Amino acid sequence: MTAAPTTPPIFDGHNDLILRLLRGAATAEGVAAGLPDGHIDLPRAIKGGFGGGFFAIFVASPSNRAERQEEMTRAEYDLPLPPMIPFEEGLETTLRGAEALEALEAAGAVTICRTVAELETAIHGPRMAAIMHIEGAEGIDPEFETLHQLHARGLRSLGPVWSRPTIFGHGVPFRFPSTPDTGPGLTEDGKRLVSECNKLGIMIDLSHLNEQGFDDVASVSDAPLVATHSNAWAVTPHSRNLTDRQLGIIAESDGMVGVNFASAFLRPDGQMDSDFSLDLMLRHIDHLIKFLGEDRVGFGSDFDGALVPKDIRDCAGLPALRAAMTSHGIDSALMEKLCYGNWLRVLRRTWRD
């Protein structure tokens, strides 16, 4: 039997490994040596050809994740937006998240990348390539002092919101069925944040913004529009997914979308249930390519932050995805683009290096 391919490496638009470290569910040394659970560690990354990705620094809301996932198994659901996180709490957790990513590098699990040249090398290297990303800007002050400090430490990607409000904008709720048109968009501070990130070369992530916030970013930003971990609303009518109109705007900006592995955003019934064929993921890929083109689609797994398809399970299971893509007729040139080439292309334009 021929082993499933582990090349080309898959570069990932989003994971929540840092949150596991902040919660004490894993250590940097454990990630380097191997973990008994979760989705990502270095030995499994090597086994599955996981080249690295955007490592999210995320301030979690006080909530019962199990109850939320149970709610998302209903035929219809509408989870209310959690309240805003106080700045002091957001700042403390954000700085701890940056320290956790630096600890992963010190332990030999990742290489933090600040340029595309560094990323190109690290994707094929012995460690996972890591981009410092903030999901929800609760730790960013309106004068942007923290933004500049974190940029100096390696911050290269930022989502103004998670699925809750910040001083910069409003997140989209977990709602099914629903369009992403769920409320107001960016605040004036949010628009200033987008402009400041443009100046610094920090990529803006659209994934948790509602439709009005998406449009506000599109009207302000001079960089390619990117949703790191979102899917096609036409396939799965979930509020977290992107409509064809939004995909058209992303295409016009020469941006891209990373396909999210989260079950509820892949399944047409919106269910948080991992028991389904990878054919559903291929349907999203096909739809995104139809509207974005072959140069503007990649992956954004949401590993360690979502229930992913049973046929993948964790980053060691990525050969199953490559095999499904090959069986679907995706040739080697397109495979390389989808796995990592398109991320390098859009980051080269965004970081201007």
Short mmCIF file of C-alpha atoms in Angstrom, two decimals:
data_model
loop_
_atom_site.label_atom_id
_atom_site.label_comp_id
_atom_site.label_asym_id
_atom_site.label_seq_id
_atom_site.Cartn_x
_atom_site.Cartn_y
_atom_site.Cartn_z
CA MET A 1 0.00 0.00 0.00
CA THR A 2 1.31 3.43 -0.94
CA ALA A 3 1.47 5.92 1.92
CA ALA A 4 -0.73 9.02 1.62
CA PRO A 5 1.29 12.06 0.56
CA THR A 6 2.60 14.58 3.10
CA THR A 7 3.77 17.03 0.45
CA PRO A 8 3.29 19.75 -0.48
CA PRO A 9 3.15 21.07 3.10
CA ILE A 10 -0.11 22.65 4.16
CA PHE A 11 0.17 26.16 5.57
CA ASP A 12 -2.77 26.98 7.78
CA GLY A 13 -4.69 30.25 8.01
CA HIS A 14 -5.77 29.76 11.62
CA ASN A 15 -5.25 27.61 14.70
CA ASP A 16 -5.91 28.01 18.43
CA LEU A 17 -2.97 26.10 19.90
CA ILE A 18 -1.91 29.13 21.95
CA LEU A 19 -5.26 29.09 23.75
CA ARG A 20 -4.50 25.54 24.92
CA LEU A 21 -1.20 26.75 26.33
CA LEU A 22 -2.87 29.69 28.10
CA ARG A 23 -5.42 27.32 29.66
CA GLY A 24 -2.70 24.98 30.89
CA ALA A 25 -3.90 22.13 28.65
CA ALA A 26 -0.47 21.89 26.99
CA THR A 27 3.09 23.16 27.41
CA ALA A 28 5.57 24.43 24.86
CA GLU A 29 7.85 21.48 25.63
CA GLY A 30 4.92 19.11 25.18
CA VAL A 31 4.10 20.58 21.78
CA ALA A 32 7.71 20.05 20.71
CA ALA A 33 7.85 16.47 22.03
CA GLY A 34 4.30 15.33 21.30
CA LEU A 35 0.89 15.63 23.00
CA PRO A 36 -1.68 12.95 23.86
CA ASP A 37 -4.60 15.07 22.68
CA GLY A 38 -5.54 18.24 20.82
CA HIS A 39 -4.90 18.81 17.14
CA ILE A 40 -1.34 20.12 16.83
CA ASP A 41 2.13 19.14 17.99
CA LEU A 42 5.45 18.93 16.17
CA PRO A 43 5.64 15.12 15.70
CA ARG A 44 2.12 15.03 14.23
CA ALA A 45 2.88 18.10 12.11
CA ILE A 46 5.87 16.29 10.60
CA LYS A 47 3.77 13.15 10.04
CA GLY A 48 0.96 15.03 8.33
CA GLY A 49 2.98 17.59 6.39
CA PHE A 50 1.62 20.51 8.43
CA GLY A 51 4.01 23.32 7.53
CA GLY A 52 2.70 25.78 10.11
CA GLY A 53 0.29 28.67 10.04
CA PHE A 54 -1.23 31.67 11.75
CA PHE A 55 -1.08 31.01 15.51
CA ALA A 56 -3.94 32.97 17.05
CA ILE A 57 -3.71 34.93 20.28
CA PHE A 58 -7.28 34.86 21.53
CA VAL A 59 -8.96 36.17 24.68
CA ALA A 60 -11.64 33.62 25.53
CA SER A 61 -15.02 34.69 26.89
CA PRO A 62 -16.19 33.00 30.09
CA SER A 63 -18.46 30.30 28.69
CA ASN A 64 -19.13 26.58 28.62
CA ARG A 65 -17.73 25.41 25.28
CA ALA A 66 -19.48 22.04 25.59
CA GLU A 67 -22.86 23.74 25.99
CA ARG A 68 -22.14 25.92 22.96
CA GLN A 69 -21.26 22.91 20.84
CA GLU A 70 -24.39 21.11 22.01
CA GLU A 71 -26.51 24.12 21.05
CA MET A 72 -24.96 24.00 17.57
CA THR A 73 -26.28 20.46 17.02
CA ARG A 74 -29.84 21.79 16.79
CA ALA A 75 -31.57 22.29 13.45
CA GLU A 76 -31.54 26.05 14.08
CA TYR A 77 -29.58 28.07 16.62
CA ASP A 78 -28.69 31.64 17.51
CA LEU A 79 -25.99 32.07 20.13
CA PRO A 80 -25.96 35.61 21.54
CA LEU A 81 -22.76 37.63 21.29
CA PRO A 82 -20.76 37.51 24.54
CA PRO A 83 -20.16 40.86 26.28
CA MET A 84 -17.13 43.02 25.53
CA ILE A 85 -13.87 42.06 27.27
CA PRO A 86 -12.34 44.84 29.45
CA PHE A 87 -9.13 46.27 28.00
CA GLU A 88 -6.98 45.38 31.04
CA GLU A 89 -8.00 41.72 30.79
CA GLY A 90 -7.52 41.74 27.03
CA LEU A 91 -4.07 43.28 27.31
CA GLU A 92 -2.88 40.84 29.97
CA THR A 93 -4.05 37.79 28.01
CA THR A 94 -2.71 39.13 24.71
CA LEU A 95 0.76 39.67 26.17
CA ARG A 96 0.68 36.20 27.73
CA GLY A 97 -0.28 34.82 24.31
CA ALA A 98 2.73 36.49 22.69
CA GLU A 99 4.94 35.00 25.41
CA ALA A 100 3.41 31.56 24.78
CA LEU A 101 4.25 31.74 21.07
CA GLU A 102 7.80 32.83 21.92
CA ALA A 103 8.01 29.87 24.33
CA LEU A 104 7.03 27.54 21.49
CA GLU A 105 9.93 28.94 19.49
CA ALA A 106 12.34 28.57 22.43
CA ALA A 107 11.23 24.94 22.84
CA GLY A 108 12.02 24.19 19.19
CA ALA A 109 8.41 23.66 18.05
CA VAL A 110 8.01 26.70 15.75
CA THR A 111 9.92 29.38 13.92
CA ILE A 112 8.25 32.80 14.18
CA CYS A 113 8.23 34.38 10.72
CA ARG A 114 8.17 38.13 10.08
CA THR A 115 8.89 38.14 6.33
CA VAL A 116 7.81 36.04 3.37
CA ALA A 117 11.42 34.95 2.86
CA GLU A 118 11.51 33.57 6.40
CA LEU A 119 8.16 31.89 5.83
CA GLU A 120 9.22 30.24 2.57
CA THR A 121 12.19 28.69 4.33
CA ALA A 122 10.38 27.68 7.52
CA ILE A 123 7.44 25.97 5.77
CA HIS A 124 9.88 23.34 4.49
CA GLY A 125 11.98 23.25 7.67
CA PRO A 126 12.15 20.99 10.72
CA ARG A 127 9.83 23.21 12.81
CA MET A 128 6.39 24.61 12.14
CA ALA A 129 6.38 28.09 10.58
CA ALA A 130 4.42 30.49 12.77
CA ILE A 131 2.86 33.88 12.10
CA MET A 132 1.79 35.82 15.19
CA HIS A 133 -1.91 36.60 14.77
CA ILE A 134 -4.43 38.31 17.06
CA GLU A 135 -8.05 37.12 16.90
CA GLY A 136 -10.08 39.96 18.42
CA ALA A 137 -8.25 43.15 19.33
CA GLU A 138 -9.26 43.36 22.99
CA GLY A 139 -5.65 44.02 23.99
CA ILE A 140 -5.10 46.86 21.51
CA ASP A 141 -5.51 50.41 22.84
CA PRO A 142 -7.05 53.18 20.68
CA GLU A 143 -3.69 54.97 20.59
CA PHE A 144 -2.16 51.79 19.08
CA GLU A 145 0.82 51.67 21.44
CA THR A 146 0.27 47.95 22.04
CA LEU A 147 -0.13 47.38 18.29
CA HIS A 148 3.30 48.86 17.61
CA GLN A 149 4.90 46.96 20.49
CA LEU A 150 3.50 43.65 19.29
CA HIS A 151 4.44 44.42 15.68
CA ALA A 152 8.03 44.78 16.86
CA ARG A 153 7.72 41.30 18.45
CA GLY A 154 6.40 39.75 15.23
CA LEU A 155 2.68 40.54 14.95
CA ARG A 156 1.78 40.31 11.25
CA SER A 157 -1.97 39.54 11.23
CA LEU A 158 -4.96 40.81 13.19
CA GLY A 159 -8.72 40.30 13.31
CA PRO A 160 -10.45 43.40 14.76
CA VAL A 161 -13.11 41.20 16.37
CA TRP A 162 -13.97 37.67 17.35
CA SER A 163 -17.70 36.88 17.59
CA ARG A 164 -18.35 39.61 20.17
CA PRO A 165 -18.05 43.42 20.20
CA THR A 166 -14.83 45.35 20.73
CA ILE A 167 -14.11 49.08 20.67
CA PHE A 168 -13.24 48.50 16.99
CA GLY A 169 -16.36 46.74 15.71
CA HIS A 170 -19.00 44.04 16.05
CA GLY A 171 -18.55 40.34 15.55
CA VAL A 172 -20.89 38.00 13.72
CA PRO A 173 -22.84 35.59 15.97
CA PHE A 174 -22.93 31.82 15.61
CA ARG A 175 -26.33 31.70 13.93
CA PHE A 176 -27.87 29.14 11.56
CA PRO A 177 -29.49 29.62 9.17
CA SER A 178 -28.49 33.24 8.74
CA THR A 179 -26.71 35.63 6.45
CA PRO A 180 -23.70 37.53 7.84
CA ASP A 181 -25.79 40.73 7.80
CA THR A 182 -26.31 40.80 11.57
CA GLY A 183 -25.65 44.34 12.79
CA PRO A 184 -23.39 47.40 12.76
CA GLY A 185 -19.83 47.29 11.46
CA LEU A 186 -16.60 49.06 12.36
CA THR A 187 -16.44 51.98 14.73
CA GLU A 188 -14.36 55.05 13.88
CA ASP A 189 -11.58 53.55 16.01
CA GLY A 190 -11.94 50.38 13.96
CA LYS A 191 -11.46 52.24 10.72
CA ARG A 192 -8.36 53.92 12.16
CA LEU A 193 -7.08 50.48 13.23
CA VAL A 194 -7.40 49.17 9.67
CA SER A 195 -5.45 52.15 8.32
CA GLU A 196 -2.73 51.74 10.95
CA CYS A 197 -2.40 48.04 10.15
CA ASN A 198 -2.08 48.93 6.46
CA LYS A 199 0.81 51.27 7.31
CA LEU A 200 2.58 48.59 9.37
CA GLY A 201 1.94 45.79 6.90
CA ILE A 202 -0.25 43.84 9.33
CA MET A 203 -2.83 41.71 7.51
CA ILE A 204 -6.47 42.34 8.45
CA ASP A 205 -8.53 39.17 8.96
CA LEU A 206 -12.22 39.41 8.02
CA SER A 207 -13.32 36.03 9.34
CA HIS A 208 -15.40 37.04 12.39
CA LEU A 209 -16.66 40.37 11.08
CA ASN A 210 -20.30 40.74 10.13
CA GLU A 211 -21.26 41.92 6.65
CA GLN A 212 -21.25 45.63 7.48
CA GLY A 213 -17.84 45.31 9.12
CA PHE A 214 -16.58 43.45 6.06
CA ASP A 215 -17.80 46.30 3.84
CA ASP A 216 -16.19 48.88 6.13
CA VAL A 217 -12.80 47.16 5.90
CA ALA A 218 -13.18 46.95 2.12
CA SER A 219 -13.87 50.69 1.94
CA VAL A 220 -10.87 51.65 4.12
CA SER A 221 -8.14 49.10 3.44
CA ASP A 222 -5.58 49.40 0.66
CA ALA A 223 -4.41 45.78 1.14
CA PRO A 224 -5.81 42.51 -0.26
CA LEU A 225 -8.93 41.40 1.63
CA VAL A 226 -8.40 38.12 3.47
CA ALA A 227 -10.66 35.82 5.48
CA THR A 228 -8.31 33.34 7.13
CA HIS A 229 -10.89 30.72 8.15
CA SER A 230 -14.28 31.08 6.46
CA ASN A 231 -16.36 29.06 4.00
CA ALA A 232 -18.96 29.52 1.26
CA TRP A 233 -22.40 30.69 2.40
CA ALA A 234 -23.94 29.30 -0.80
CA VAL A 235 -23.00 25.79 0.37
CA THR A 236 -23.62 26.29 4.10
CA PRO A 237 -25.91 29.25 4.96
CA HIS A 238 -24.23 30.05 8.27
CA SER A 239 -23.65 33.61 9.48
CA ARG A 240 -19.89 32.87 9.72
CA ASN A 241 -19.62 32.08 6.02
CA LEU A 242 -19.10 34.42 3.05
CA THR A 243 -21.75 35.28 0.48
CA ASP A 244 -21.01 35.33 -3.24
CA ARG A 245 -21.13 39.15 -3.12
CA GLN A 246 -18.40 39.15 -0.48
CA LEU A 247 -16.34 36.66 -2.45
CA GLY A 248 -16.56 38.96 -5.46
CA ILE A 249 -15.19 41.86 -3.41
CA ILE A 250 -12.32 39.70 -2.12
CA ALA A 251 -11.50 38.65 -5.68
CA GLU A 252 -11.45 42.28 -6.86
CA SER A 253 -8.93 43.10 -4.12
CA ASP A 254 -6.75 40.11 -5.11
CA GLY A 255 -7.17 38.68 -1.61
CA MET A 256 -8.01 35.13 -0.52
CA VAL A 257 -10.02 32.82 1.73
CA GLY A 258 -8.82 29.94 3.90
CA VAL A 259 -11.27 27.03 4.03
CA ASN A 260 -12.35 26.42 7.64
CA PHE A 261 -12.40 22.78 8.84
CA ALA A 262 -15.06 23.46 11.52
CA SER A 263 -17.91 21.01 10.97
CA ALA A 264 -20.74 23.51 11.44
CA PHE A 265 -19.36 25.79 8.71
CA LEU A 266 -18.85 22.90 6.24
CA ARG A 267 -22.08 20.91 6.62
CA PRO A 268 -25.08 22.26 4.67
CA ASP A 269 -27.22 21.58 7.76
CA GLY A 270 -24.96 23.74 9.95
CA GLN A 271 -24.49 20.95 12.50
CA MET A 272 -21.48 20.67 14.82
CA ASP A 273 -21.06 16.99 13.92
CA SER A 274 -17.80 15.60 12.50
CA ASP A 275 -19.32 12.52 10.85
CA PHE A 276 -19.32 13.48 7.17
CA SER A 277 -17.33 12.92 4.00
CA LEU A 278 -14.53 15.22 2.86
CA ASP A 279 -16.60 15.67 -0.28
CA LEU A 280 -18.30 18.52 1.59
CA MET A 281 -14.97 20.29 1.97
CA LEU A 282 -14.36 19.81 -1.75
CA ARG A 283 -17.74 21.44 -2.48
CA HIS A 284 -16.60 24.54 -0.59
CA ILE A 285 -13.24 24.52 -2.37
CA ASP A 286 -14.96 24.27 -5.76
CA HIS A 287 -17.32 27.13 -4.97
CA LEU A 288 -14.54 29.37 -3.67
CA ILE A 289 -12.40 28.68 -6.74
CA LYS A 290 -15.39 29.48 -8.96
CA PHE A 291 -15.69 32.97 -7.46
CA LEU A 292 -12.10 33.68 -6.41
CA GLY A 293 -9.98 31.81 -8.93
CA GLU A 294 -7.25 29.26 -8.29
CA ASP A 295 -4.82 31.84 -6.85
CA ARG A 296 -7.04 33.00 -3.97
CA VAL A 297 -8.03 29.89 -2.00
CA GLY A 298 -6.16 28.13 0.80
CA PHE A 299 -6.86 26.51 4.16
CA GLY A 300 -7.63 27.87 7.63
CA SER A 301 -8.24 24.79 9.76
CA ASP A 302 -9.33 26.22 13.13
CA PHE A 303 -7.37 23.32 14.67
CA ASP A 304 -7.60 23.28 18.48
CA GLY A 305 -10.61 25.57 18.25
CA ALA A 306 -13.24 23.50 16.43
CA LEU A 307 -14.67 20.04 15.78
CA VAL A 308 -13.05 18.99 12.50
CA PRO A 309 -14.02 16.19 10.04
CA LYS A 310 -13.50 12.69 11.41
CA ASP A 311 -11.42 11.73 8.38
CA ILE A 312 -8.84 14.40 9.30
CA ARG A 313 -9.02 14.39 13.15
CA ASP A 314 -5.80 16.40 13.66
CA CYS A 315 -2.79 17.72 11.74
CA ALA A 316 -1.41 14.18 11.29
CA GLY A 317 -4.53 13.43 9.24
CA LEU A 318 -3.88 15.99 6.51
CA PRO A 319 -2.76 13.32 4.00
CA ALA A 320 -6.43 12.30 3.85
CA LEU A 321 -7.29 15.80 2.63
CA ARG A 322 -4.55 15.72 -0.02
CA ALA A 323 -5.72 12.29 -1.16
CA ALA A 324 -9.32 13.53 -1.45
CA MET A 325 -8.15 16.53 -3.47
CA THR A 326 -6.13 14.31 -5.81
CA SER A 327 -9.11 11.99 -6.32
CA HIS A 328 -11.21 15.08 -7.05
CA GLY A 329 -8.92 15.91 -9.99
CA ILE A 330 -6.78 18.63 -8.40
CA ASP A 331 -3.40 18.46 -10.13
CA SER A 332 0.00 19.05 -8.55
CA ALA A 333 0.24 22.71 -9.61
CA LEU A 334 -3.13 23.63 -8.08
CA MET A 335 -2.40 21.44 -5.05
CA GLU A 336 0.72 23.49 -4.31
CA LYS A 337 -1.22 26.75 -4.63
CA LEU A 338 -4.00 25.61 -2.32
CA CYS A 339 -1.65 24.08 0.25
CA TYR A 340 0.69 27.05 0.68
CA GLY A 341 1.50 28.98 -2.50
CA ASN A 342 -1.53 31.25 -2.35
CA TRP A 343 -0.75 32.24 1.24
CA LEU A 344 2.77 33.24 0.21
CA ARG A 345 1.36 35.26 -2.68
CA VAL A 346 -1.14 37.27 -0.62
CA LEU A 347 1.31 37.84 2.24
CA ARG A 348 3.95 39.07 -0.21
CA ARG A 349 1.49 41.74 -1.34
CA THR A 350 0.24 42.55 2.18
CA TRP A 351 3.62 42.69 3.93
CA ARG A 352 5.19 44.40 0.91
CA ASP A 353 8.42 42.41 1.04
#
